[in-house]
């Protein structure tokens, strides 16, 4: 039993639930959101990149059962045998997933959204999941995948928050550590539609194989072109490999961390 050489996570394309202008007028439940025409084109671009970089294809294909993920698996453009599992579904937003937009903007949900913008570690929408709970769910799925042979590649079609949970689980990032990241300075962390996360046990430079996933890259497989903002293929960040370093803390590190948390707490209390 071993981790696969490559574990590739692909976020679904743009859906009716996340249009580019940020306005959502749909009333169908989250799980039923369909891909837009732009989303289909984004996934087609992702399919081109995958076929170029994995010419031998994948040994296993997994997908979330949500409609936008299933549509993305279909429009990727290759015949495959797909395994569908709830473990790869998007983070649940609880009651917020099933209400009309005008209710979603009510005081109750606005308050929970404000809390999440301040603290994603301990807050969720009413009845929803925490990010750390998603990471735990993802880990259970990864444990099953690691039961196969090393010499294989695995593809998972999933969702933005699910892929955040995957980063936390694979790289041993705690919820507190994730909150301290500046996502604007780490473009690969803020997963866009049809973006790819490629985790590997093989050193991209030397070819040396490691027991655990030791390197990762984030690939943006499309971009907007021209005044009409047409979706065209791209390969941004594909050569930007990152080594996974398991964080260790010295006594001095812990002292600095405690001081940082105390300062944040004082700022929070002052703002109340």
mmCIF file of C-alpha atoms in Angstrom:
data_model
loop_
_atom_site.group_PDB
_atom_site.id
_atom_site.type_symbol
_atom_site.label_atom_id
_atom_site.label_comp_id
_atom_site.label_asym_id
_atom_site.label_seq_id
_atom_site.Cartn_x
_atom_site.Cartn_y
_atom_site.Cartn_z
ATOM 1 C CA UNK A 1 0.000 0.000 0.000
ATOM 2 C CA UNK A 2 1.329 3.427 -0.943
ATOM 3 C CA UNK A 3 0.424 6.917 -2.044
ATOM 4 C CA UNK A 4 0.091 7.283 -5.832
ATOM 5 C CA UNK A 5 2.848 9.003 -7.800
ATOM 6 C CA UNK A 6 0.398 11.789 -8.641
ATOM 7 C CA UNK A 7 -2.813 12.878 -6.963
ATOM 8 C CA UNK A 8 -4.532 15.475 -9.136
ATOM 9 C CA UNK A 9 -7.505 17.461 -7.866
ATOM 10 C CA UNK A 10 -9.562 19.429 -10.380
ATOM 11 C CA UNK A 11 -12.113 21.990 -9.301
ATOM 12 C CA UNK A 12 -15.340 22.044 -11.306
ATOM 13 C CA UNK A 13 -15.887 24.794 -13.894
ATOM 14 C CA UNK A 14 -17.960 27.917 -13.310
ATOM 15 C CA UNK A 15 -21.497 27.037 -12.225
ATOM 16 C CA UNK A 16 -24.715 28.979 -11.938
ATOM 17 C CA UNK A 17 -23.848 29.314 -8.261
ATOM 18 C CA UNK A 18 -20.661 31.352 -8.826
ATOM 19 C CA UNK A 19 -21.013 33.616 -11.896
ATOM 20 C CA UNK A 20 -18.177 36.093 -12.637
ATOM 21 C CA UNK A 21 -20.187 39.128 -11.509
ATOM 22 C CA UNK A 22 -20.675 37.546 -8.072
ATOM 23 C CA UNK A 23 -24.472 37.756 -8.211
ATOM 24 C CA UNK A 24 -26.432 34.595 -7.566
ATOM 25 C CA UNK A 25 -30.115 34.637 -8.461
ATOM 26 C CA UNK A 26 -30.768 30.908 -8.611
ATOM 27 C CA UNK A 27 -33.116 29.180 -6.189
ATOM 28 C CA UNK A 28 -32.101 25.562 -6.789
ATOM 29 C CA UNK A 29 -30.170 23.740 -4.036
ATOM 30 C CA UNK A 30 -26.381 23.865 -4.045
ATOM 31 C CA UNK A 31 -26.063 20.211 -5.085
ATOM 32 C CA UNK A 32 -28.048 20.856 -8.286
ATOM 33 C CA UNK A 33 -26.098 23.818 -9.657
ATOM 34 C CA UNK A 34 -25.205 23.220 -13.301
ATOM 35 C CA UNK A 35 -22.177 24.393 -15.255
ATOM 36 C CA UNK A 36 -22.474 27.585 -17.287
ATOM 37 C CA UNK A 37 -21.237 27.728 -20.894
ATOM 38 C CA UNK A 38 -18.118 29.445 -19.557
ATOM 39 C CA UNK A 39 -17.699 26.648 -17.036
ATOM 40 C CA UNK A 40 -17.861 24.003 -19.750
ATOM 41 C CA UNK A 41 -15.195 25.841 -21.736
ATOM 42 C CA UNK A 42 -13.004 26.138 -18.622
ATOM 43 C CA UNK A 43 -13.199 22.385 -18.075
ATOM 44 C CA UNK A 44 -12.394 21.733 -21.724
ATOM 45 C CA UNK A 45 -9.223 23.783 -21.212
ATOM 46 C CA UNK A 46 -8.408 21.733 -18.116
ATOM 47 C CA UNK A 47 -8.936 18.556 -20.141
ATOM 48 C CA UNK A 48 -6.427 19.761 -22.749
ATOM 49 C CA UNK A 49 -3.817 20.356 -20.049
ATOM 50 C CA UNK A 50 -4.434 16.979 -18.422
ATOM 51 C CA UNK A 51 -4.136 15.094 -21.706
ATOM 52 C CA UNK A 52 -0.872 16.893 -22.495
ATOM 53 C CA UNK A 53 0.709 16.377 -19.076
ATOM 54 C CA UNK A 54 -0.683 12.905 -18.367
ATOM 55 C CA UNK A 55 -0.621 11.262 -21.818
ATOM 56 C CA UNK A 56 -1.048 7.808 -20.294
ATOM 57 C CA UNK A 57 -4.159 8.967 -18.482
ATOM 58 C CA UNK A 58 -5.128 8.092 -14.931
ATOM 59 C CA UNK A 59 -5.475 4.776 -13.162
ATOM 60 C CA UNK A 60 -8.353 5.965 -11.000
ATOM 61 C CA UNK A 61 -11.051 8.593 -11.559
ATOM 62 C CA UNK A 62 -13.080 9.942 -8.620
ATOM 63 C CA UNK A 63 -15.753 12.613 -8.543
ATOM 64 C CA UNK A 64 -18.084 14.399 -6.191
ATOM 65 C CA UNK A 65 -21.740 13.485 -6.869
ATOM 66 C CA UNK A 66 -22.835 17.141 -7.069
ATOM 67 C CA UNK A 67 -24.153 18.112 -10.513
ATOM 68 C CA UNK A 68 -21.439 20.675 -11.330
ATOM 69 C CA UNK A 69 -18.723 18.120 -10.531
ATOM 70 C CA UNK A 70 -20.378 15.351 -12.538
ATOM 71 C CA UNK A 71 -20.737 17.778 -15.453
ATOM 72 C CA UNK A 72 -17.056 18.647 -15.169
ATOM 73 C CA UNK A 73 -16.082 14.965 -15.180
ATOM 74 C CA UNK A 74 -18.157 14.491 -18.335
ATOM 75 C CA UNK A 75 -16.875 17.570 -20.198
ATOM 76 C CA UNK A 76 -13.242 16.747 -19.411
ATOM 77 C CA UNK A 77 -13.342 14.969 -22.741
ATOM 78 C CA UNK A 78 -12.095 11.417 -22.155
ATOM 79 C CA UNK A 79 -13.824 8.110 -21.574
ATOM 80 C CA UNK A 80 -13.137 6.818 -18.096
ATOM 81 C CA UNK A 81 -14.631 4.681 -15.354
ATOM 82 C CA UNK A 82 -15.613 7.053 -12.548
ATOM 83 C CA UNK A 83 -16.031 6.302 -8.857
ATOM 84 C CA UNK A 84 -18.516 8.643 -7.165
ATOM 85 C CA UNK A 85 -18.352 9.323 -3.434
ATOM 86 C CA UNK A 86 -19.847 11.841 -1.016
ATOM 87 C CA UNK A 87 -16.432 12.236 0.606
ATOM 88 C CA UNK A 88 -15.489 14.560 -2.304
ATOM 89 C CA UNK A 89 -18.599 16.758 -2.153
ATOM 90 C CA UNK A 90 -18.358 20.464 -1.322
ATOM 91 C CA UNK A 91 -18.311 21.774 2.234
ATOM 92 C CA UNK A 92 -21.875 21.952 3.498
ATOM 93 C CA UNK A 93 -23.218 25.438 4.167
ATOM 94 C CA UNK A 94 -26.134 23.899 6.049
ATOM 95 C CA UNK A 95 -29.433 25.744 5.888
ATOM 96 C CA UNK A 96 -27.914 28.388 3.597
ATOM 97 C CA UNK A 97 -27.732 25.836 0.766
ATOM 98 C CA UNK A 98 -31.517 25.534 0.606
ATOM 99 C CA UNK A 99 -32.872 29.081 0.865
ATOM 100 C CA UNK A 100 -33.714 31.708 -1.725
ATOM 101 C CA UNK A 101 -31.221 34.557 -2.299
ATOM 102 C CA UNK A 102 -33.423 37.126 -0.541
ATOM 103 C CA UNK A 103 -33.499 34.929 2.563
ATOM 104 C CA UNK A 104 -29.785 34.200 2.254
ATOM 105 C CA UNK A 105 -29.204 37.940 2.625
ATOM 106 C CA UNK A 106 -31.286 38.117 5.805
ATOM 107 C CA UNK A 107 -29.822 39.180 9.144
ATOM 108 C CA UNK A 108 -29.397 35.584 10.328
ATOM 109 C CA UNK A 109 -27.174 34.529 7.439
ATOM 110 C CA UNK A 110 -25.478 37.917 7.151
ATOM 111 C CA UNK A 111 -24.343 37.575 10.748
ATOM 112 C CA UNK A 112 -22.863 34.105 10.204
ATOM 113 C CA UNK A 113 -21.132 35.338 7.026
ATOM 114 C CA UNK A 114 -19.588 38.194 9.002
ATOM 115 C CA UNK A 115 -18.326 35.740 11.609
ATOM 116 C CA UNK A 116 -16.807 33.500 8.931
ATOM 117 C CA UNK A 117 -15.002 36.460 7.357
ATOM 118 C CA UNK A 118 -13.314 37.014 10.719
ATOM 119 C CA UNK A 119 -12.803 33.426 11.844
ATOM 120 C CA UNK A 120 -13.102 30.382 9.553
ATOM 121 C CA UNK A 121 -11.646 28.117 12.253
ATOM 122 C CA UNK A 122 -14.568 28.038 14.673
ATOM 123 C CA UNK A 123 -17.513 29.284 12.605
ATOM 124 C CA UNK A 124 -19.787 27.878 9.939
ATOM 125 C CA UNK A 125 -23.167 28.701 8.504
ATOM 126 C CA UNK A 126 -26.100 27.324 10.550
ATOM 127 C CA UNK A 127 -26.000 23.557 10.227
ATOM 128 C CA UNK A 128 -22.884 23.647 8.035
ATOM 129 C CA UNK A 129 -19.359 22.229 8.212
ATOM 130 C CA UNK A 130 -16.177 23.797 9.531
ATOM 131 C CA UNK A 131 -13.102 23.814 7.289
ATOM 132 C CA UNK A 132 -11.315 21.480 9.718
ATOM 133 C CA UNK A 133 -14.238 19.054 9.465
ATOM 134 C CA UNK A 134 -13.896 19.058 5.690
ATOM 135 C CA UNK A 135 -10.157 18.376 6.056
ATOM 136 C CA UNK A 136 -10.949 15.393 8.292
ATOM 137 C CA UNK A 137 -13.467 14.096 5.748
ATOM 138 C CA UNK A 138 -10.915 14.440 2.943
ATOM 139 C CA UNK A 139 -8.316 12.550 4.965
ATOM 140 C CA UNK A 140 -10.639 9.562 5.217
ATOM 141 C CA UNK A 141 -10.918 9.511 1.425
ATOM 142 C CA UNK A 142 -7.165 9.859 0.969
ATOM 143 C CA UNK A 143 -6.594 6.940 3.355
ATOM 144 C CA UNK A 144 -8.602 4.728 0.999
ATOM 145 C CA UNK A 145 -6.699 5.966 -2.055
ATOM 146 C CA UNK A 146 -3.366 5.219 -0.348
ATOM 147 C CA UNK A 147 -4.271 1.518 -0.213
ATOM 148 C CA UNK A 148 -3.208 1.013 -3.845
ATOM 149 C CA UNK A 149 0.192 0.729 -5.543
ATOM 150 C CA UNK A 150 2.624 3.631 -5.865
ATOM 151 C CA UNK A 151 3.002 3.477 -9.646
ATOM 152 C CA UNK A 152 -0.300 5.143 -10.555
ATOM 153 C CA UNK A 153 -1.988 8.490 -11.059
ATOM 154 C CA UNK A 154 -5.321 9.443 -9.499
ATOM 155 C CA UNK A 155 -7.728 12.187 -10.594
ATOM 156 C CA UNK A 156 -10.416 13.698 -8.355
ATOM 157 C CA UNK A 157 -13.016 16.197 -9.596
ATOM 158 C CA UNK A 158 -14.177 18.230 -6.635
ATOM 159 C CA UNK A 159 -14.824 21.725 -5.234
ATOM 160 C CA UNK A 160 -13.050 24.810 -3.933
ATOM 161 C CA UNK A 161 -13.524 24.318 -0.196
ATOM 162 C CA UNK A 162 -12.985 20.581 -0.553
ATOM 163 C CA UNK A 163 -9.633 21.299 -2.208
ATOM 164 C CA UNK A 164 -8.785 23.670 0.642
ATOM 165 C CA UNK A 165 -9.466 20.769 2.989
ATOM 166 C CA UNK A 166 -7.221 18.559 0.840
ATOM 167 C CA UNK A 167 -4.363 21.049 1.175
ATOM 168 C CA UNK A 168 -4.830 21.098 4.931
ATOM 169 C CA UNK A 169 -4.969 17.298 5.166
ATOM 170 C CA UNK A 170 -2.090 16.462 2.803
ATOM 171 C CA UNK A 171 0.265 19.186 4.028
ATOM 172 C CA UNK A 172 -0.661 18.905 7.726
ATOM 173 C CA UNK A 173 -1.828 22.526 7.870
ATOM 174 C CA UNK A 174 -3.974 23.266 10.916
ATOM 175 C CA UNK A 175 -7.003 25.510 10.733
ATOM 176 C CA UNK A 176 -5.172 28.147 12.775
ATOM 177 C CA UNK A 177 -2.176 28.038 10.410
ATOM 178 C CA UNK A 178 -4.450 28.313 7.370
ATOM 179 C CA UNK A 179 -6.037 31.462 8.766
ATOM 180 C CA UNK A 180 -2.590 33.089 9.016
ATOM 181 C CA UNK A 181 -1.874 32.694 5.297
ATOM 182 C CA UNK A 182 -2.049 35.659 2.944
ATOM 183 C CA UNK A 183 -3.950 34.088 0.052
ATOM 184 C CA UNK A 184 -3.220 37.106 -2.176
ATOM 185 C CA UNK A 185 0.489 36.277 -1.949
ATOM 186 C CA UNK A 186 -0.072 32.572 -2.533
ATOM 187 C CA UNK A 187 -2.099 32.356 -5.759
ATOM 188 C CA UNK A 188 -2.125 28.577 -5.774
ATOM 189 C CA UNK A 189 -3.948 28.437 -2.444
ATOM 190 C CA UNK A 190 -7.020 30.376 -3.559
ATOM 191 C CA UNK A 191 -8.485 27.755 -5.901
ATOM 192 C CA UNK A 192 -10.334 29.125 -8.940
ATOM 193 C CA UNK A 193 -12.812 27.359 -11.180
ATOM 194 C CA UNK A 194 -11.188 24.548 -13.212
ATOM 195 C CA UNK A 195 -7.899 24.986 -11.347
ATOM 196 C CA UNK A 196 -5.703 21.961 -10.753
ATOM 197 C CA UNK A 197 -3.749 20.909 -7.665
ATOM 198 C CA UNK A 198 -1.130 18.301 -8.492
ATOM 199 C CA UNK A 199 0.457 16.472 -5.555
ATOM 200 C CA UNK A 200 3.338 14.100 -6.191
ATOM 201 C CA UNK A 201 5.634 11.748 -4.313
ATOM 202 C CA UNK A 202 8.265 12.137 -7.062
ATOM 203 C CA UNK A 203 10.851 14.928 -6.962
ATOM 204 C CA UNK A 204 10.212 16.959 -10.170
ATOM 205 C CA UNK A 205 13.951 17.601 -10.609
ATOM 206 C CA UNK A 206 15.660 14.368 -9.573
ATOM 207 C CA UNK A 207 12.924 11.782 -10.056
ATOM 208 C CA UNK A 208 13.502 10.467 -6.557
ATOM 209 C CA UNK A 209 10.396 8.834 -5.103
ATOM 210 C CA UNK A 210 9.278 9.677 -1.565
ATOM 211 C CA UNK A 211 6.902 7.747 0.664
ATOM 212 C CA UNK A 212 4.581 10.714 1.203
ATOM 213 C CA UNK A 213 3.422 13.542 -1.016
ATOM 214 C CA UNK A 214 6.412 15.898 -0.992
ATOM 215 C CA UNK A 215 5.754 18.408 -3.794
ATOM 216 C CA UNK A 216 2.738 20.267 -5.131
ATOM 217 C CA UNK A 217 1.829 22.750 -7.840
ATOM 218 C CA UNK A 218 -1.291 24.680 -8.710
ATOM 219 C CA UNK A 219 -2.123 25.099 -12.396
ATOM 220 C CA UNK A 220 -4.546 27.596 -13.889
ATOM 221 C CA UNK A 221 -5.534 26.010 -17.157
ATOM 222 C CA UNK A 222 -7.471 28.899 -18.702
ATOM 223 C CA UNK A 223 -7.607 32.675 -18.982
ATOM 224 C CA UNK A 224 -9.929 35.308 -20.398
ATOM 225 C CA UNK A 225 -8.991 36.802 -23.753
ATOM 226 C CA UNK A 226 -10.150 39.958 -25.541
ATOM 227 C CA UNK A 227 -13.031 42.312 -24.909
ATOM 228 C CA UNK A 228 -15.490 39.437 -24.962
ATOM 229 C CA UNK A 229 -13.452 37.665 -22.266
ATOM 230 C CA UNK A 230 -13.427 34.426 -24.184
ATOM 231 C CA UNK A 231 -12.086 31.410 -22.292
ATOM 232 C CA UNK A 232 -8.819 30.194 -23.846
ATOM 233 C CA UNK A 233 -6.249 27.589 -22.723
ATOM 234 C CA UNK A 234 -3.406 28.580 -20.419
ATOM 235 C CA UNK A 235 -0.855 26.864 -18.192
ATOM 236 C CA UNK A 236 -0.061 29.491 -15.573
ATOM 237 C CA UNK A 237 2.029 28.327 -12.606
ATOM 238 C CA UNK A 238 2.587 24.826 -14.044
ATOM 239 C CA UNK A 239 6.356 24.993 -13.445
ATOM 240 C CA UNK A 240 6.022 26.500 -9.980
ATOM 241 C CA UNK A 241 6.588 23.445 -7.782
ATOM 242 C CA UNK A 242 6.510 23.788 -3.992
ATOM 243 C CA UNK A 243 8.188 21.410 -1.560
ATOM 244 C CA UNK A 244 5.957 20.324 1.297
ATOM 245 C CA UNK A 245 7.657 21.135 4.564
ATOM 246 C CA UNK A 246 6.019 19.825 7.713
ATOM 247 C CA UNK A 247 6.108 22.775 10.083
ATOM 248 C CA UNK A 248 8.026 22.330 13.327
ATOM 249 C CA UNK A 249 8.068 24.897 16.152
ATOM 250 C CA UNK A 250 10.985 25.732 18.454
ATOM 251 C CA UNK A 251 10.510 27.350 21.862
ATOM 252 C CA UNK A 252 11.249 30.743 20.280
ATOM 253 C CA UNK A 253 8.705 30.047 17.530
ATOM 254 C CA UNK A 254 6.059 29.177 20.118
ATOM 255 C CA UNK A 255 6.811 32.375 22.060
ATOM 256 C CA UNK A 256 6.392 34.477 18.913
ATOM 257 C CA UNK A 257 3.203 32.622 18.016
ATOM 258 C CA UNK A 258 1.696 33.176 21.449
ATOM 259 C CA UNK A 259 2.521 36.889 21.245
ATOM 260 C CA UNK A 260 0.881 37.080 17.839
ATOM 261 C CA UNK A 261 -2.294 35.371 19.058
ATOM 262 C CA UNK A 262 -2.464 37.609 22.132
ATOM 263 C CA UNK A 263 -2.117 40.737 19.959
ATOM 264 C CA UNK A 264 -4.881 39.492 17.661
ATOM 265 C CA UNK A 265 -7.102 38.821 20.665
ATOM 266 C CA UNK A 266 -6.522 42.337 22.038
ATOM 267 C CA UNK A 267 -7.324 43.845 18.641
ATOM 268 C CA UNK A 268 -10.512 41.804 18.440
ATOM 269 C CA UNK A 269 -11.622 42.889 21.920
ATOM 270 C CA UNK A 270 -10.833 46.546 21.134
ATOM 271 C CA UNK A 271 -12.983 46.396 17.986
ATOM 272 C CA UNK A 272 -16.054 45.147 19.889
#
